[in-house]
Short mmCIF file of C-alpha atoms in Angstrom, two decimals:
data_model
loop_
_atom_site.label_atom_id
_atom_site.label_comp_id
_atom_site.label_asym_id
_atom_site.label_seq_id
_atom_site.Cartn_x
_atom_site.Cartn_y
_atom_site.Cartn_z
CA UNK A 56 131.80 5.05 -142.30
CA UNK A 57 131.98 8.49 -143.74
CA UNK A 58 132.54 11.90 -141.81
CA UNK A 59 131.13 14.15 -144.40
CA UNK A 60 131.61 17.89 -144.84
CA UNK A 61 129.38 20.90 -146.48
CA UNK A 62 130.27 19.84 -149.69
CA UNK A 63 129.35 16.15 -148.91
CA UNK A 64 133.25 15.50 -148.55
CA UNK A 65 133.53 11.40 -148.09
CA UNK A 66 129.62 10.97 -148.51
CA UNK A 67 128.27 9.83 -151.59
CA UNK A 68 124.87 9.29 -150.79
CA UNK A 69 124.31 12.92 -150.02
CA UNK A 70 125.28 16.64 -149.82
CA UNK A 71 125.42 18.12 -146.51
CA UNK A 72 125.23 22.59 -146.96
CA UNK A 73 126.25 23.91 -144.48
CA UNK A 74 129.20 21.64 -142.37
CA UNK A 75 127.96 23.11 -139.36
CA UNK A 76 125.30 24.43 -137.28
CA UNK A 77 125.25 27.94 -136.63
CA UNK A 78 122.50 29.39 -134.11
CA UNK A 79 122.15 33.07 -132.91
CA UNK A 80 122.22 32.76 -129.25
CA UNK A 81 119.72 35.00 -127.43
CA UNK A 82 118.60 33.94 -123.32
CA UNK A 83 114.95 32.80 -123.34
CA UNK A 84 114.83 32.88 -127.18
CA UNK A 85 114.68 29.87 -129.72
CA UNK A 86 116.90 29.81 -132.82
CA UNK A 87 116.45 27.33 -136.18
CA UNK A 88 119.50 26.79 -138.72
CA UNK A 89 118.35 24.95 -141.47
CA UNK A 90 120.41 21.89 -143.25
CA UNK A 91 119.85 20.89 -147.44
CA UNK A 92 120.40 17.98 -148.05
CA UNK A 93 120.89 16.73 -151.28
CA UNK A 94 119.99 13.30 -153.04
CA UNK A 95 123.35 13.04 -155.22
CA UNK A 96 121.62 9.31 -156.47
CA UNK A 97 119.44 7.68 -158.49
CA UNK A 98 117.64 5.74 -155.78
CA UNK A 99 116.03 6.95 -152.96
CA UNK A 100 117.93 7.33 -150.07
CA UNK A 101 116.23 7.15 -146.28
CA UNK A 102 117.62 9.59 -144.04
CA UNK A 103 117.88 9.96 -139.75
CA UNK A 104 118.99 12.91 -137.54
CA UNK A 105 120.46 12.66 -134.47
CA UNK A 106 122.25 14.41 -131.82
CA UNK A 107 123.64 14.50 -128.28
CA UNK A 108 121.14 17.07 -126.72
CA UNK A 109 117.68 15.79 -127.83
CA UNK A 110 115.97 18.03 -125.04
CA UNK A 111 117.39 21.42 -126.36
CA UNK A 112 116.72 20.49 -129.73
CA UNK A 113 113.78 20.03 -132.58
CA UNK A 114 114.35 18.47 -135.89
CA UNK A 115 111.72 19.38 -138.69
CA UNK A 116 111.78 16.59 -140.14
CA UNK A 117 114.20 13.78 -138.66
CA UNK A 118 113.59 11.64 -140.65
CA UNK A 119 113.14 10.97 -144.09
CA UNK A 120 113.44 9.67 -148.27
CA UNK A 121 114.76 11.61 -150.44
CA UNK A 122 114.12 10.66 -154.24
CA UNK A 123 116.65 10.27 -156.77
CA UNK A 124 118.71 13.47 -157.41
CA UNK A 125 116.38 15.66 -155.40
CA UNK A 126 116.80 17.32 -151.85
CA UNK A 127 114.88 18.31 -148.82
CA UNK A 128 115.18 20.99 -145.96
CA UNK A 129 115.89 20.19 -142.34
CA UNK A 130 114.73 23.32 -139.90
CA UNK A 131 116.59 22.09 -136.28
CA UNK A 132 115.41 24.69 -133.62
CA UNK A 133 117.73 25.56 -130.75
CA UNK A 134 114.62 25.68 -127.52
CA UNK A 135 115.10 28.89 -125.25
CA UNK A 136 117.61 28.43 -123.24
CA UNK A 137 118.20 30.13 -119.41
CA UNK A 138 121.69 30.44 -119.00
CA UNK A 139 125.15 31.63 -121.27
CA UNK A 140 127.46 28.12 -122.25
CA UNK A 141 130.86 29.05 -120.60
CA UNK A 142 132.31 31.98 -124.17
CA UNK A 143 129.48 30.77 -125.96
CA UNK A 144 131.03 27.54 -126.96
CA UNK A 145 128.78 25.13 -127.13
CA UNK A 146 130.07 20.48 -127.80
CA UNK A 147 126.75 19.39 -128.78
CA UNK A 148 126.67 17.06 -131.86
CA UNK A 149 124.74 16.11 -134.63
CA UNK A 150 124.92 12.88 -136.75
CA UNK A 151 122.82 12.66 -140.09
CA UNK A 152 122.64 8.86 -141.51
CA UNK A 153 121.98 7.99 -144.86
CA UNK A 154 121.07 4.93 -146.48
CA UNK A 155 119.40 3.67 -149.69
CA UNK A 156 115.93 1.92 -149.69
CA UNK A 157 113.89 0.35 -152.29
CA UNK A 158 111.99 2.91 -154.42
CA UNK A 159 108.46 4.35 -153.57
CA UNK A 160 109.58 3.91 -149.07
CA UNK A 161 106.89 5.04 -147.11
CA UNK A 162 108.99 7.41 -144.04
CA UNK A 163 106.26 6.28 -141.74
CA UNK A 164 107.27 2.62 -142.50
CA UNK A 165 110.98 2.38 -142.72
CA UNK A 166 112.18 -0.42 -140.90
CA UNK A 167 113.14 -0.20 -137.26
CA UNK A 168 116.89 -1.67 -138.49
CA UNK A 169 116.99 0.89 -141.31
CA UNK A 170 120.20 2.59 -140.57
CA UNK A 171 121.64 0.03 -138.62
CA UNK A 172 124.97 -1.15 -139.79
CA UNK A 173 124.79 -4.57 -141.69
CA UNK A 174 125.97 -7.02 -144.09
CA UNK A 175 125.14 -5.41 -147.48
CA UNK A 176 124.00 -2.35 -146.28
CA UNK A 177 126.12 0.67 -146.27
CA UNK A 178 125.03 3.15 -143.48
CA UNK A 179 127.23 6.76 -143.94
CA UNK A 180 127.35 8.75 -141.55
CA UNK A 181 127.90 12.88 -141.79
CA UNK A 182 129.27 14.51 -138.49
CA UNK A 183 127.83 18.84 -137.68
CA UNK A 184 129.27 20.72 -135.25
CA UNK A 185 127.49 23.20 -134.15
CA UNK A 186 127.94 26.86 -133.02
CA UNK A 187 126.02 29.91 -131.14
CA UNK A 188 127.05 33.41 -132.26
CA UNK A 189 126.14 36.48 -129.86
CA UNK A 190 123.01 39.64 -131.19
CA UNK A 191 125.88 41.70 -130.74
CA UNK A 192 128.26 40.11 -132.99
CA UNK A 193 125.42 39.45 -135.52
CA UNK A 194 124.66 42.84 -135.75
CA UNK A 195 127.94 43.86 -136.15
CA UNK A 196 128.22 41.80 -139.27
CA UNK A 197 125.20 43.24 -140.87
CA UNK A 198 126.55 46.90 -140.40
CA UNK A 199 129.58 45.84 -141.88
CA UNK A 200 127.49 44.11 -144.86
CA UNK A 201 125.80 47.30 -144.88
CA UNK A 202 129.06 49.20 -144.68
CA UNK A 203 129.37 47.19 -147.95
CA UNK A 204 126.27 48.31 -149.30
CA UNK A 205 126.67 51.42 -149.02
CA UNK A 206 129.58 51.83 -151.58
CA UNK A 207 128.12 49.47 -154.48
CA UNK A 208 126.14 50.78 -157.80
CA UNK A 209 121.61 50.72 -157.55
CA UNK A 210 122.11 48.46 -159.96
CA UNK A 211 123.93 45.62 -158.04
CA UNK A 212 122.05 46.99 -154.54
CA UNK A 213 118.82 45.86 -156.41
CA UNK A 214 119.90 43.07 -158.20
CA UNK A 215 120.91 41.60 -154.73
CA UNK A 216 117.95 42.60 -152.59
CA UNK A 217 115.41 41.05 -155.50
CA UNK A 218 117.80 37.72 -155.47
CA UNK A 219 117.16 38.39 -151.65
CA UNK A 220 113.32 38.46 -152.47
CA UNK A 221 113.83 35.68 -154.70
CA UNK A 222 115.54 33.51 -152.69
CA UNK A 223 112.45 33.96 -149.42
CA UNK A 224 110.01 33.11 -151.69
CA UNK A 225 111.74 29.75 -152.84
CA UNK A 226 111.84 29.18 -149.44
CA UNK A 227 108.40 29.16 -148.45
CA UNK A 228 107.74 27.05 -151.24
CA UNK A 229 109.66 24.77 -149.76
CA UNK A 230 108.56 24.72 -146.20
CA UNK A 231 105.34 24.96 -148.13
CA UNK A 232 105.52 21.56 -150.08
CA UNK A 233 106.96 20.33 -146.53
CA UNK A 234 104.04 20.61 -144.53
CA UNK A 235 101.94 19.39 -147.69
CA UNK A 236 104.50 15.80 -147.47
CA UNK A 237 103.57 16.10 -143.66
CA UNK A 238 100.13 16.59 -143.73
CA UNK A 239 99.66 13.58 -145.91
CA UNK A 240 101.41 11.35 -143.77
CA UNK A 241 99.43 12.29 -140.57
CA UNK A 242 96.48 11.25 -142.73
CA UNK A 243 97.97 7.95 -143.86
CA UNK A 244 98.87 7.81 -139.90
CA UNK A 245 95.10 8.76 -138.50
CA UNK A 246 93.41 5.98 -141.06
CA UNK A 247 95.30 3.05 -139.83
CA UNK A 248 94.58 4.44 -136.39
CA UNK A 249 90.68 4.29 -134.99
CA UNK A 250 92.30 5.52 -131.02
CA UNK A 251 89.62 8.55 -130.48
CA UNK A 252 92.75 10.83 -128.48
CA UNK A 253 94.67 10.68 -132.08
CA UNK A 254 91.40 11.88 -134.26
CA UNK A 255 91.41 14.59 -131.96
CA UNK A 256 95.93 15.17 -131.62
CA UNK A 257 94.95 15.18 -135.60
CA UNK A 258 92.41 17.69 -135.90
CA UNK A 259 94.97 19.48 -133.96
CA UNK A 260 98.05 19.25 -136.16
CA UNK A 261 95.75 19.64 -139.00
CA UNK A 262 94.56 23.46 -138.44
CA UNK A 263 97.83 24.36 -137.44
CA UNK A 264 99.58 22.80 -140.23
CA UNK A 265 96.51 24.34 -142.53
CA UNK A 266 97.40 28.09 -140.85
CA UNK A 267 101.26 27.84 -141.47
CA UNK A 268 100.42 26.92 -145.01
CA UNK A 269 98.37 29.71 -145.97
CA UNK A 270 100.64 32.08 -144.30
CA UNK A 271 103.43 30.24 -146.42
CA UNK A 272 101.51 30.91 -149.31
CA UNK A 273 100.66 34.30 -148.68
CA UNK A 274 104.68 35.08 -148.32
CA UNK A 275 105.56 33.02 -151.90
CA UNK A 276 102.87 34.68 -153.60
CA UNK A 277 103.37 38.24 -152.10
CA UNK A 278 107.08 38.35 -153.10
CA UNK A 279 107.95 39.95 -156.08
CA UNK A 280 108.84 38.14 -159.44
CA UNK A 281 112.37 38.71 -160.62
CA UNK A 282 110.84 37.93 -164.21
#
């Protein structure tokens, strides 16, 4: 077993960035954190995300297959909480498992024992801790950054603003691609099922994903080019 860090320390199959999940904690408010998983190999690698508190977090996708030398963005959403944790300290943990799978493997058809260690099968594990930050500390950090930014040259500030917009556009494109993959997966599942209740649920998912795709595409198209 490999207990990897943000740069993939100890992990040969994948790299995980960042090495911890940081959430801005506010009562009755959701918060999210993104993880970037990079496949360091020339093989297809399957991953699975587990947590010690599954009712508190929504992970999308929680299972997937990454193509050789490709990457994937995982969004972890902290559900709205009704009370602050003691001293803003969080004991929740996440575990990201990864293993090599055959080419063209479909995430919906992975065997149930894919992430079970067995003779001849290597399953790597990366542990991630959870960190809560308060809105006040986040606001103070923003003020510090603004103060430092006021002493920079206009060209430097402009370049950083353009880079930030480009990063936001790229993130929107990645989210769009991820939603398209999930839509294709839902279509395949619908074709394998004839239950009317499933068809109705599928229609709702398609509608929601369609709305999100439209929003993300508009965001990516409206962001200025850095060229």
